[in-house]
Short mmCIF file of C-alpha atoms in Angstrom, two decimals:
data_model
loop_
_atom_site.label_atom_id
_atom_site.label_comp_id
_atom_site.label_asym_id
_atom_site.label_seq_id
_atom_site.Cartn_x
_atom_site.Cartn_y
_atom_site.Cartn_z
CA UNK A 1 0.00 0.00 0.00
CA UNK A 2 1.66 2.90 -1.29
CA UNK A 3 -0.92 5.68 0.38
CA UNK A 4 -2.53 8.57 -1.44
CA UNK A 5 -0.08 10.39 -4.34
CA UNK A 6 -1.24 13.70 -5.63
CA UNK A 7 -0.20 15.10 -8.72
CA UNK A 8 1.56 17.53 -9.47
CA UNK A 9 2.97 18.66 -5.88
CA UNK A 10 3.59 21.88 -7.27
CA UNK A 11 2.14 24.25 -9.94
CA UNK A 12 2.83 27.55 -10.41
CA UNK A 13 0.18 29.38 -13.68
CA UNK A 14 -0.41 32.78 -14.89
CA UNK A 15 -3.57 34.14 -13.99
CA UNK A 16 -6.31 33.08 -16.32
CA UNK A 17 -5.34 29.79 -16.79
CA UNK A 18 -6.83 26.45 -16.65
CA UNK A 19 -4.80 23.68 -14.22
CA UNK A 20 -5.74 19.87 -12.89
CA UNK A 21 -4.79 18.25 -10.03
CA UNK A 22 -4.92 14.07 -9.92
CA UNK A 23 -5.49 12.59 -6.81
CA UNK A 24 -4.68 8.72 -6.63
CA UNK A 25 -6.43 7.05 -3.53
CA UNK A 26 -5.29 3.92 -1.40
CA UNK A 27 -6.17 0.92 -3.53
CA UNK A 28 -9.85 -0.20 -2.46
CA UNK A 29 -11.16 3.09 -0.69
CA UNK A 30 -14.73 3.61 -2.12
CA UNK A 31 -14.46 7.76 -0.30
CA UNK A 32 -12.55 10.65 -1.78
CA UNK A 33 -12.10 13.65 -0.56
CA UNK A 34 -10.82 17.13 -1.89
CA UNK A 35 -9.75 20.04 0.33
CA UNK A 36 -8.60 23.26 0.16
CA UNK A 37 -5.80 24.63 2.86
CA UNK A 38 -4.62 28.02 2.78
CA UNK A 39 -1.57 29.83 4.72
CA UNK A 40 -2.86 30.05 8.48
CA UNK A 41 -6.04 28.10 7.91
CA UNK A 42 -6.71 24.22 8.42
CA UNK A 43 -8.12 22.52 5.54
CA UNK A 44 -11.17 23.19 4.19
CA UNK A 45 -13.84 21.01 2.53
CA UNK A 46 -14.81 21.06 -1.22
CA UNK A 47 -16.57 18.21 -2.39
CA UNK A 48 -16.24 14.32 -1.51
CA UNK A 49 -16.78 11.08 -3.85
CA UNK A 50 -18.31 7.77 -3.11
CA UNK A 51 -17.08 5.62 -5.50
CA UNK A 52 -17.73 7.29 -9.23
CA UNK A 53 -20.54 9.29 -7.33
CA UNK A 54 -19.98 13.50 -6.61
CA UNK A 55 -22.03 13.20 -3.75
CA UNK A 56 -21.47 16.61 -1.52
CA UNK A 57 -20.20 19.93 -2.97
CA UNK A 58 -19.01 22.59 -0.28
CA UNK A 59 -20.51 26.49 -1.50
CA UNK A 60 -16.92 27.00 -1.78
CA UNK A 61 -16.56 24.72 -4.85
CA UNK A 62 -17.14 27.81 -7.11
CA UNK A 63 -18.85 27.27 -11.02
CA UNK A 64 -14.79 27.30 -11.83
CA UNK A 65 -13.81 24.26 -10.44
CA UNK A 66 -14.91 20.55 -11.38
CA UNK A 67 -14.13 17.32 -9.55
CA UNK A 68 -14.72 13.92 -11.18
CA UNK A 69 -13.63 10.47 -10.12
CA UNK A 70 -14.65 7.81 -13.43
CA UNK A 71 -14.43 4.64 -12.40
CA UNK A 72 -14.68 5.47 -8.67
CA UNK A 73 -10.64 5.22 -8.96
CA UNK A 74 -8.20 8.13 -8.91
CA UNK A 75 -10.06 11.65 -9.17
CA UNK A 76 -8.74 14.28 -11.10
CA UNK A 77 -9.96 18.35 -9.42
CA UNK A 78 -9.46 21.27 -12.19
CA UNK A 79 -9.91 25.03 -12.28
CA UNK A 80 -10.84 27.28 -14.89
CA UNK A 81 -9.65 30.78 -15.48
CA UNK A 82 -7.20 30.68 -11.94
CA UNK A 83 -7.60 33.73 -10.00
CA UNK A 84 -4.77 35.01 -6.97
CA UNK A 85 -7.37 34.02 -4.20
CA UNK A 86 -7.44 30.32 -5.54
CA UNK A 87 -3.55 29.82 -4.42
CA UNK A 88 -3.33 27.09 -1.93
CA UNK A 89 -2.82 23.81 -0.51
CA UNK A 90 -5.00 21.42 -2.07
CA UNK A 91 -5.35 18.18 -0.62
CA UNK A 92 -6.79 14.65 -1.26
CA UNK A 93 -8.20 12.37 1.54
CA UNK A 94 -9.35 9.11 0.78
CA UNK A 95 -11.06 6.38 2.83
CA UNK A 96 -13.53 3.00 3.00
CA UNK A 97 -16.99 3.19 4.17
CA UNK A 98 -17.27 0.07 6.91
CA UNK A 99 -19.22 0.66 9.68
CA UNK A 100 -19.03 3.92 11.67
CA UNK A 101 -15.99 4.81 11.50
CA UNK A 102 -13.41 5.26 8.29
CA UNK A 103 -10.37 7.26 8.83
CA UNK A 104 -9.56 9.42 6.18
CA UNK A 105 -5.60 8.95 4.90
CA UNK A 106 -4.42 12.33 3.43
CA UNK A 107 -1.98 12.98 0.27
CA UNK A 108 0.95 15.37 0.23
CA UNK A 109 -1.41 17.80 -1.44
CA UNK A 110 -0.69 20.34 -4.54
CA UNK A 111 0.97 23.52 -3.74
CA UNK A 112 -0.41 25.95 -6.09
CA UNK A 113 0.34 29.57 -6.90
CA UNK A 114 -1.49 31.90 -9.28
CA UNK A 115 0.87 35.00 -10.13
CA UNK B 1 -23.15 24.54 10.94
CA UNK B 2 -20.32 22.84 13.23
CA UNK B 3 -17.44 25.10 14.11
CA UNK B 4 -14.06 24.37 15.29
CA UNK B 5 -11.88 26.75 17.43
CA UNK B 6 -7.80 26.55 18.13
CA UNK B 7 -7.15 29.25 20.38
CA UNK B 8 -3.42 29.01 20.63
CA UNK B 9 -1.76 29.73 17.38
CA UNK B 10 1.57 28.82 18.27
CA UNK B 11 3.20 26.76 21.89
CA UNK B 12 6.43 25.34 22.58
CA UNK B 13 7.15 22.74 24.96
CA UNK B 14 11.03 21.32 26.19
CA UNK B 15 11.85 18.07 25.25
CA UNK B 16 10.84 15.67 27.62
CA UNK B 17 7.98 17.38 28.99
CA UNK B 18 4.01 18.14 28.98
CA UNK B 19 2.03 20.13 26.26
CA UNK B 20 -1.72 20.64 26.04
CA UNK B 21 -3.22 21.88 22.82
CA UNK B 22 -6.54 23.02 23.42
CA UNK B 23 -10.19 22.75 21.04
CA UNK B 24 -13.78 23.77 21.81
CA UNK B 25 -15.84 23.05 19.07
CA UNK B 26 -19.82 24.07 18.38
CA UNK B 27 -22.19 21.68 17.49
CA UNK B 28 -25.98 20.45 17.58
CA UNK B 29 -25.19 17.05 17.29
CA UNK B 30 -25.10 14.44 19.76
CA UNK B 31 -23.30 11.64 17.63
CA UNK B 32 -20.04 12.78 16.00
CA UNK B 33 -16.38 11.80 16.13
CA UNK B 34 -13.80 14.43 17.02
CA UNK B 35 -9.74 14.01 16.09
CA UNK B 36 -6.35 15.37 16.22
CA UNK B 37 -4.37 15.47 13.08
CA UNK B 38 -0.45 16.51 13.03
CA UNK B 39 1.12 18.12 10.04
CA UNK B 40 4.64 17.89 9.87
CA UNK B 41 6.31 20.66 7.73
CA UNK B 42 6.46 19.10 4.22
CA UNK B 43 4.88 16.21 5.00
CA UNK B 44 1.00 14.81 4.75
CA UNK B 45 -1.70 15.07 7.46
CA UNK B 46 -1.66 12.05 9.90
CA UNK B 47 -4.44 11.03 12.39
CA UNK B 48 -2.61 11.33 15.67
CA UNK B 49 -6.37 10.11 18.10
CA UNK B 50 -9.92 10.10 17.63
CA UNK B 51 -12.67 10.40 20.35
CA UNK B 52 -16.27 9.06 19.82
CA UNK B 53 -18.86 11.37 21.15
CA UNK B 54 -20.62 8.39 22.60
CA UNK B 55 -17.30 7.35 24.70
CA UNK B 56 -16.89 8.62 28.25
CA UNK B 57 -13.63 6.93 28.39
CA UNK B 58 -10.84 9.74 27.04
CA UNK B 59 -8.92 8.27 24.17
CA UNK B 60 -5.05 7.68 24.56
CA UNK B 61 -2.71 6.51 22.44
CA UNK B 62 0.81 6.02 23.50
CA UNK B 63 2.29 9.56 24.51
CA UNK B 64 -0.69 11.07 23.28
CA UNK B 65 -4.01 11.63 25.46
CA UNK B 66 -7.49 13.72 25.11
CA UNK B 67 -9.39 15.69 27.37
CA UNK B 68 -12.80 14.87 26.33
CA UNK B 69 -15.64 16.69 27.82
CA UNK B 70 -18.79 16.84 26.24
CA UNK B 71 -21.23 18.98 28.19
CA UNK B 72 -18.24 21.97 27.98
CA UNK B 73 -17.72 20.86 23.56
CA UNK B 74 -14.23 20.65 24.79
CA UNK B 75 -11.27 18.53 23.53
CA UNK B 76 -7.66 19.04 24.54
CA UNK B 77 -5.04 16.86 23.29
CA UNK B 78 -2.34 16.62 26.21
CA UNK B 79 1.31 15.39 24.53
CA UNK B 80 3.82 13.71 27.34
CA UNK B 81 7.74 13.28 27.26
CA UNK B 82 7.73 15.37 23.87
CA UNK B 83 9.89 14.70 21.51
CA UNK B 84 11.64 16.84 18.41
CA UNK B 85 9.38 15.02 15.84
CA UNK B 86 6.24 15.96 17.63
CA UNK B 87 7.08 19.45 16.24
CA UNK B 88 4.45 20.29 13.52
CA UNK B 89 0.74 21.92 12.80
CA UNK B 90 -2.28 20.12 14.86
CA UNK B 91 -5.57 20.43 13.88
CA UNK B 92 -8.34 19.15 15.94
CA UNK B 93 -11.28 18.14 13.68
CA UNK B 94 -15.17 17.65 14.10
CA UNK B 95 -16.94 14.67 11.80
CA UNK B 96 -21.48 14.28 12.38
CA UNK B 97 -22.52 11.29 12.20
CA UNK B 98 -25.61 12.24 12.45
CA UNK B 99 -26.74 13.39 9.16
CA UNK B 100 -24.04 10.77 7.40
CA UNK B 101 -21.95 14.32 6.59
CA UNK B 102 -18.69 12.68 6.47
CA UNK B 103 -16.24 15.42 5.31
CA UNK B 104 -13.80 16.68 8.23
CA UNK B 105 -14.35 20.26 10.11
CA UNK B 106 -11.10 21.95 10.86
CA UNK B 107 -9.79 24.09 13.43
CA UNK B 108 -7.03 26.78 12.61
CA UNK B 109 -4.67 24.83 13.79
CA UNK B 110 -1.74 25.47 16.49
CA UNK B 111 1.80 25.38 15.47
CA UNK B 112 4.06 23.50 18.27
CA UNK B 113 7.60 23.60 18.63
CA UNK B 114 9.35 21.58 20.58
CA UNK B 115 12.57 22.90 22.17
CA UNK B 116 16.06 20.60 22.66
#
C-alpha cells in the first residue's frame, strides 16, 4: 500500500489559466475527498466522492472548479480561469466506508500559486 | 453549521515534557467523532487520536491523550515526554454522524515547537 499520491505537488500558472490536479487514492477506498488549505487556515472542505458518485459539494466549490472520479478510482480536481485568491494547498483524503468509522488517509497535497 | 476553534496559534514545549493543545468546538449534534491530526512541515496530514462522542472513556494513544468533555464541547489533546518530531501543525477536527456528513471540520490549527 503505497498511500494517497497527488499530482503535481507543485504548480505555479499565470492568472487566467486552466490547471488539474490528480489525486490517486489507497487501492480499495470507495471515499474521496478534496480540500482546500490556505496559509494560516486548516483545511477546508470542497466536495467528496463515493465511488464514481460527486455526492457533496461545499458552497466554496465555485462554477470554476470541477471534480470527477470515473471509475470510482483516482479523481482528477481542475480550475478554470485561476484567480490570486485560488492559491493554496489542495489536498486529497481518501477512505472505505465500513461501519461507523473510516479514517480518512491524506496525500501530500498540490501547492499551487497563481501570479 | 459545526465550528471548530484553536485558540493558541503557536506553543512550545522542552523536550521531555508536557504540552496541552486546546479545542472547543460548536455543534448540535449528539453523535459525532472528534480528532487530532499533526502536520509535519512538508509532510502529509496524519491522524494522531480520535474520540467518539458516545465514549466517556478519554482516548489515549501512546504519549498522546485527550481531554474529552462533552457537556463543555471541549477537547484538549495533552502530549507527554515530547519529543523533536512531535514538532508540527495540529488540527483538531469535528466529523457528524448524524446526518451521514462525512467530510472533516477543521480548526485553525496550532503550530508546536518543541525545544532541545
Amino acid at each position: 500500500d503505497t498511500g494517497v499520491s497527488q499530482d503535481p505537488r507543485h504548480k505555479i500558472t499565470k492568472r487566467g489559466q486552466n490547471v488539474t490536479f490528480r489525486c490517486d487514492p489507497i487501492s480499495e477506498h470507495n471515499r474521496l475527498y478534496w480540500y482546500r488549505q490556505t496559509l494560516g487556515q486548516g483545511p477546508e472542505f470542497l466536495t467528496y466522492f463515493q465511488n464514481e458518485a460527486q455526492l457533496e459539494k461545499s458552497r466554496l466549490l465555485s462554477d470554476r472548479f470541477s471534480a470527477e472520479r470515473p471509475k470510482g478510482s483516482f479523481s482528477t480536481l481542475e480550475i478554470q480561469r485561476t484567480e490570486q485568491g485560488d492559491s493554496a494547498m489542495y489536498l486529497c483524503a481518501s477512505s472505505f466506508m465500513a461501519g461507523n468509522f473510516h479514517e480518512q488517509y491524506f496525500g501530500p497535497g498540490t501547492r499551487l500559486t497563481v501570479t | 453549521a459545526q465550528t471548530v476553534t484553536q485558540s493558541q496559534p503557536e506553543m512550545s514545549v522542552q523536550e521531555a515534557e508536557t504540552v496541552t493543545l486546546s479545542c472547543t468546538y460548536d455543534t448540535s449534534e449528539s453523535d459525532y467523532y472528534l480528532f487530532w491530526y499533526k502536520q509535519p512541515p512538508s509532510r502529509q496530514m496524519i491522524l494522531v487520536i480520535r474520540q467518539e462522542a458516545y465514549k466517556q472513556q478519554n482516548a489515549t494513544e501512546n504519549r498522546f491523550s485527550v481531554n474529552f468533555q462533552k457537556a463543555a464541547k471541549s477537547f484538549s489533546l495533552k502530549i507527554s515526554d515530547s519529543q523533536l518530531g512531535d514538532a508540527a501543525m495540529y488540527f483538531c477536527a469535528y466529523r457528524s454522524e448524524t446526518s451521514g456528513n462525512t467530510p472533516l471540520v477543521f480548526g485553525k490549527g496550532t503550530r508546536l515547537s518543541v525545544i532541545a
